[in-house]
Amino acid sequence: MPTKTLPYIFDKTQDADWGRCGFELDIYKAPKSSKNPLITLKGGLGDAGSLSLKPLREAILDLTHGKISVATIGTLRPFNLYESVRILTSPAEESRARQQRMHSMRRGTEKAVALTGARFVLLGGQSQGAVTAIDSGKKMLNTESHAEQPKIAVATINAPGVYESLEYEGVPLKGLIDLGAHCLPALASLSCYEKYRLIKDYLKNPRLVLELPYLLGEIEYLKSIGLQDEIEALRLGGVAVGHIFHDQDIVEGAVDALQDPSAVVFPGIHTTFMIEPKPVAEALVNMSYELYENPSNVINLSQMSSYYI
């Protein structure tokens, strides 16, 4: 929960069909939510439930004092062993895990819009979740009923492939081990209670036993991920895209981001947003208010006023 007593209405919704991919939505609705921006958040690799983004969600709530709605969206895989193993049977199936994450965020965001009536939504994603946010934004942009949908924007946090496509030739599992070693110091600094909060919901999810094949499929497509074309398509469609990086991240992009007015760089590593969420929260809130008040397909994160005060 947020650290302050705030006038939010909490709602938890599951689309838990066991035979297909569903979503889990945890949303804090602001009073008069149709007149306020909405932020939806998706977690990174191995974080199908977006549990790592709870500190960021709470920081946003504390900054905005009831003037913004914010939600985390989890992906509920089909509880089906055949569907799970199928991911590993053919290279063509690697994108299946990516599509499942996209549909879960898209449908979760649509549910959040239905609950709040929001006319502006910022789709935010961290690491692989940024890929999902971009994919979901493209899908929503191309939906036939787009004219009836709210204005959308996308924010990536420590995203791979923003400026250059990845060309990882090593064993996929080694890349995961390297990422884990990079993140371990920050995770180790969490208190026992914070660690418990991070994993307790996973331990209650029976679908977790079938998640490993999906994880391996996602690692495989991330080896050569490139998001430049998708980002350009969003901007051409009138969707603003902003980028947030940390300067010591194992995921490259911070150096190029220093020359990009639509990007901002903070000190830290890949998981700093979990320990020090406020800078990222400020950037997301500022981007939301700026685009809510001044709709545009461009955003200058490096010279933005603070709207959260």
mmCIF file with all atom_site columns, N, CA, C and O in Angstrom, residues 228-245:
data_model
loop_
_atom_site.group_PDB
_atom_site.id
_atom_site.type_symbol
_atom_site.label_atom_id
_atom_site.label_alt_id
_atom_site.label_comp_id
_atom_site.label_asym_id
_atom_site.label_entity_id
_atom_site.label_seq_id
_atom_site.pdbx_PDB_ins_code
_atom_site.Cartn_x
_atom_site.Cartn_y
_atom_site.Cartn_z
_atom_site.occupancy
_atom_site.B_iso_or_equiv
_atom_site.pdbx_formal_charge
_atom_site.auth_seq_id
_atom_site.auth_comp_id
_atom_site.auth_asym_id
_atom_site.auth_atom_id
_atom_site.pdbx_PDB_model_num
ATOM 1  N N  . GLN A 1 228 ? 13.171 -0.354 -32.976 1.00 0.00 ? 228 GLN A N  1
ATOM 2  C CA . GLN A 1 228 ? 13.185 0.926  -33.673 1.00 0.00 ? 228 GLN A CA 1
ATOM 3  C C  . GLN A 1 228 ? 11.982 1.099  -34.598 1.00 0.00 ? 228 GLN A C  1
ATOM 4  O O  . GLN A 1 228 ? 11.363 2.171  -34.639 1.00 0.00 ? 228 GLN A O  1
ATOM 5  N N  . ASP A 1 229 ? 11.653 0.064  -35.367 1.00 0.00 ? 229 ASP A N  1
ATOM 6  C CA . ASP A 1 229 ? 10.536 0.162  -36.311 1.00 0.00 ? 229 ASP A CA 1
ATOM 7  C C  . ASP A 1 229 ? 9.211  0.332  -35.574 1.00 0.00 ? 229 ASP A C  1
ATOM 8  O O  . ASP A 1 229 ? 8.348  1.116  -35.992 1.00 0.00 ? 229 ASP A O  1
ATOM 9  N N  . GLU A 1 230 ? 9.038  -0.415 -34.489 1.00 0.00 ? 230 GLU A N  1
ATOM 10 C CA . GLU A 1 230 ? 7.795  -0.316 -33.717 1.00 0.00 ? 230 GLU A CA 1
ATOM 11 C C  . GLU A 1 230 ? 7.638  1.075  -33.097 1.00 0.00 ? 230 GLU A C  1
ATOM 12 O O  . GLU A 1 230 ? 6.540  1.642  -33.090 1.00 0.00 ? 230 GLU A O  1
ATOM 13 N N  . ILE A 1 231 ? 8.744  1.612  -32.583 1.00 0.00 ? 231 ILE A N  1
ATOM 14 C CA . ILE A 1 231 ? 8.692  2.949  -31.978 1.00 0.00 ? 231 ILE A CA 1
ATOM 15 C C  . ILE A 1 231 ? 8.344  4.004  -33.032 1.00 0.00 ? 231 ILE A C  1
ATOM 16 O O  . ILE A 1 231 ? 7.516  4.890  -32.800 1.00 0.00 ? 231 ILE A O  1
ATOM 17 N N  . GLU A 1 232 ? 8.959  3.880  -34.210 1.00 0.00 ? 232 GLU A N  1
ATOM 18 C CA . GLU A 1 232 ? 8.676  4.825  -35.295 1.00 0.00 ? 232 GLU A CA 1
ATOM 19 C C  . GLU A 1 232 ? 7.217  4.727  -35.738 1.00 0.00 ? 232 GLU A C  1
ATOM 20 O O  . GLU A 1 232 ? 6.564  5.744  -35.998 1.00 0.00 ? 232 GLU A O  1
ATOM 21 N N  . ALA A 1 233 ? 6.688  3.496  -35.810 1.00 0.00 ? 233 ALA A N  1
ATOM 22 C CA . ALA A 1 233 ? 5.290  3.310  -36.209 1.00 0.00 ? 233 ALA A CA 1
ATOM 23 C C  . ALA A 1 233 ? 4.344  3.951  -35.197 1.00 0.00 ? 233 ALA A C  1
ATOM 24 O O  . ALA A 1 233 ? 3.333  4.562  -35.576 1.00 0.00 ? 233 ALA A O  1
ATOM 25 N N  . LEU A 1 234 ? 4.662  3.832  -33.920 1.00 0.00 ? 234 LEU A N  1
ATOM 26 C CA . LEU A 1 234 ? 3.836  4.467  -32.897 1.00 0.00 ? 234 LEU A CA 1
ATOM 27 C C  . LEU A 1 234 ? 3.841  5.981  -33.051 1.00 0.00 ? 234 LEU A C  1
ATOM 28 O O  . LEU A 1 234 ? 2.786  6.630  -33.012 1.00 0.00 ? 234 LEU A O  1
ATOM 29 N N  . ARG A 1 235 ? 5.018  6.546  -33.226 1.00 0.00 ? 235 ARG A N  1
ATOM 30 C CA . ARG A 1 235 ? 5.106  8.005  -33.348 1.00 0.00 ? 235 ARG A CA 1
ATOM 31 C C  . ARG A 1 235 ? 4.399  8.506  -34.607 1.00 0.00 ? 235 ARG A C  1
ATOM 32 O O  . ARG A 1 235 ? 3.739  9.547  -34.580 1.00 0.00 ? 235 ARG A O  1
ATOM 33 N N  . LEU A 1 236 ? 4.525  7.774  -35.693 1.00 0.00 ? 236 LEU A N  1
ATOM 34 C CA . LEU A 1 236 ? 3.822  8.160  -36.915 1.00 0.00 ? 236 LEU A CA 1
ATOM 35 C C  . LEU A 1 236 ? 2.308  8.076  -36.729 1.00 0.00 ? 236 LEU A C  1
ATOM 36 O O  . LEU A 1 236 ? 1.554  8.798  -37.389 1.00 0.00 ? 236 LEU A O  1
ATOM 37 N N  . GLY A 1 237 ? 1.882  7.203  -35.821 1.00 0.00 ? 237 GLY A N  1
ATOM 38 C CA . GLY A 1 237 ? 0.456  7.067  -35.532 1.00 0.00 ? 237 GLY A CA 1
ATOM 39 C C  . GLY A 1 237 ? -0.037 8.048  -34.482 1.00 0.00 ? 237 GLY A C  1
ATOM 40 O O  . GLY A 1 237 ? -1.193 7.962  -34.057 1.00 0.00 ? 237 GLY A O  1
ATOM 41 N N  . GLY A 1 238 ? 0.824  8.968  -34.052 1.00 0.00 ? 238 GLY A N  1
ATOM 42 C CA . GLY A 1 238 ? 0.424  9.980  -33.094 1.00 0.00 ? 238 GLY A CA 1
ATOM 43 C C  . GLY A 1 238 ? 0.638  9.613  -31.646 1.00 0.00 ? 238 GLY A C  1
ATOM 44 O O  . GLY A 1 238 ? 0.135  10.296 -30.749 1.00 0.00 ? 238 GLY A O  1
ATOM 45 N N  . VAL A 1 239 ? 1.399  8.538  -31.396 1.00 0.00 ? 239 VAL A N  1
ATOM 46 C CA . VAL A 1 239 ? 1.641  8.071  -30.030 1.00 0.00 ? 239 VAL A CA 1
ATOM 47 C C  . VAL A 1 239 ? 3.030  8.517  -29.579 1.00 0.00 ? 239 VAL A C  1
ATOM 48 O O  . VAL A 1 239 ? 4.038  8.170  -30.210 1.00 0.00 ? 239 VAL A O  1
ATOM 49 N N  . ALA A 1 240 ? 3.109  9.267  -28.505 1.00 0.00 ? 240 ALA A N  1
ATOM 50 C CA . ALA A 1 240 ? 4.396  9.675  -27.953 1.00 0.00 ? 240 ALA A CA 1
ATOM 51 C C  . ALA A 1 240 ? 5.061  8.485  -27.263 1.00 0.00 ? 240 ALA A C  1
ATOM 52 O O  . ALA A 1 240 ? 4.395  7.697  -26.586 1.00 0.00 ? 240 ALA A O  1
ATOM 53 N N  . VAL A 1 241 ? 6.371  8.365  -27.433 1.00 0.00 ? 241 VAL A N  1
ATOM 54 C CA . VAL A 1 241 ? 7.149  7.302  -26.793 1.00 0.00 ? 241 VAL A CA 1
ATOM 55 C C  . VAL A 1 241 ? 8.327  7.937  -26.074 1.00 0.00 ? 241 VAL A C  1
ATOM 56 O O  . VAL A 1 241 ? 9.127  8.662  -26.686 1.00 0.00 ? 241 VAL A O  1
ATOM 57 N N  . GLY A 1 242 ? 8.442  7.698  -24.774 1.00 0.00 ? 242 GLY A N  1
ATOM 58 C CA . GLY A 1 242 ? 9.558  8.197  -23.987 1.00 0.00 ? 242 GLY A CA 1
ATOM 59 C C  . GLY A 1 242 ? 10.354 7.052  -23.406 1.00 0.00 ? 242 GLY A C  1
ATOM 60 O O  . GLY A 1 242 ? 9.843  5.927  -23.258 1.00 0.00 ? 242 GLY A O  1
ATOM 61 N N  . HIS A 1 243 ? 11.626 7.303  -23.098 1.00 0.00 ? 243 HIS A N  1
ATOM 62 C CA . HIS A 1 243 ? 12.525 6.250  -22.625 1.00 0.00 ? 243 HIS A CA 1
ATOM 63 C C  . HIS A 1 243 ? 13.205 6.662  -21.325 1.00 0.00 ? 243 HIS A C  1
ATOM 64 O O  . HIS A 1 243 ? 13.635 7.817  -21.181 1.00 0.00 ? 243 HIS A O  1
ATOM 65 N N  . ILE A 1 244 ? 13.316 5.718  -20.400 1.00 0.00 ? 244 ILE A N  1
ATOM 66 C CA . ILE A 1 244 ? 14.005 5.928  -19.130 1.00 0.00 ? 244 ILE A CA 1
ATOM 67 C C  . ILE A 1 244 ? 15.102 4.873  -19.018 1.00 0.00 ? 244 ILE A C  1
ATOM 68 O O  . ILE A 1 244 ? 14.851 3.677  -19.225 1.00 0.00 ? 244 ILE A O  1
ATOM 69 N N  . PHE A 1 245 ? 16.322 5.314  -18.696 1.00 0.00 ? 245 PHE A N  1
ATOM 70 C CA . PHE A 1 245 ? 17.460 4.402  -18.553 1.00 0.00 ? 245 PHE A CA 1
ATOM 71 C C  . PHE A 1 245 ? 18.187 4.677  -17.242 1.00 0.00 ? 245 PHE A C  1
ATOM 72 O O  . PHE A 1 245 ? 18.028 5.742  -16.640 1.00 0.00 ? 245 PHE A O  1
#
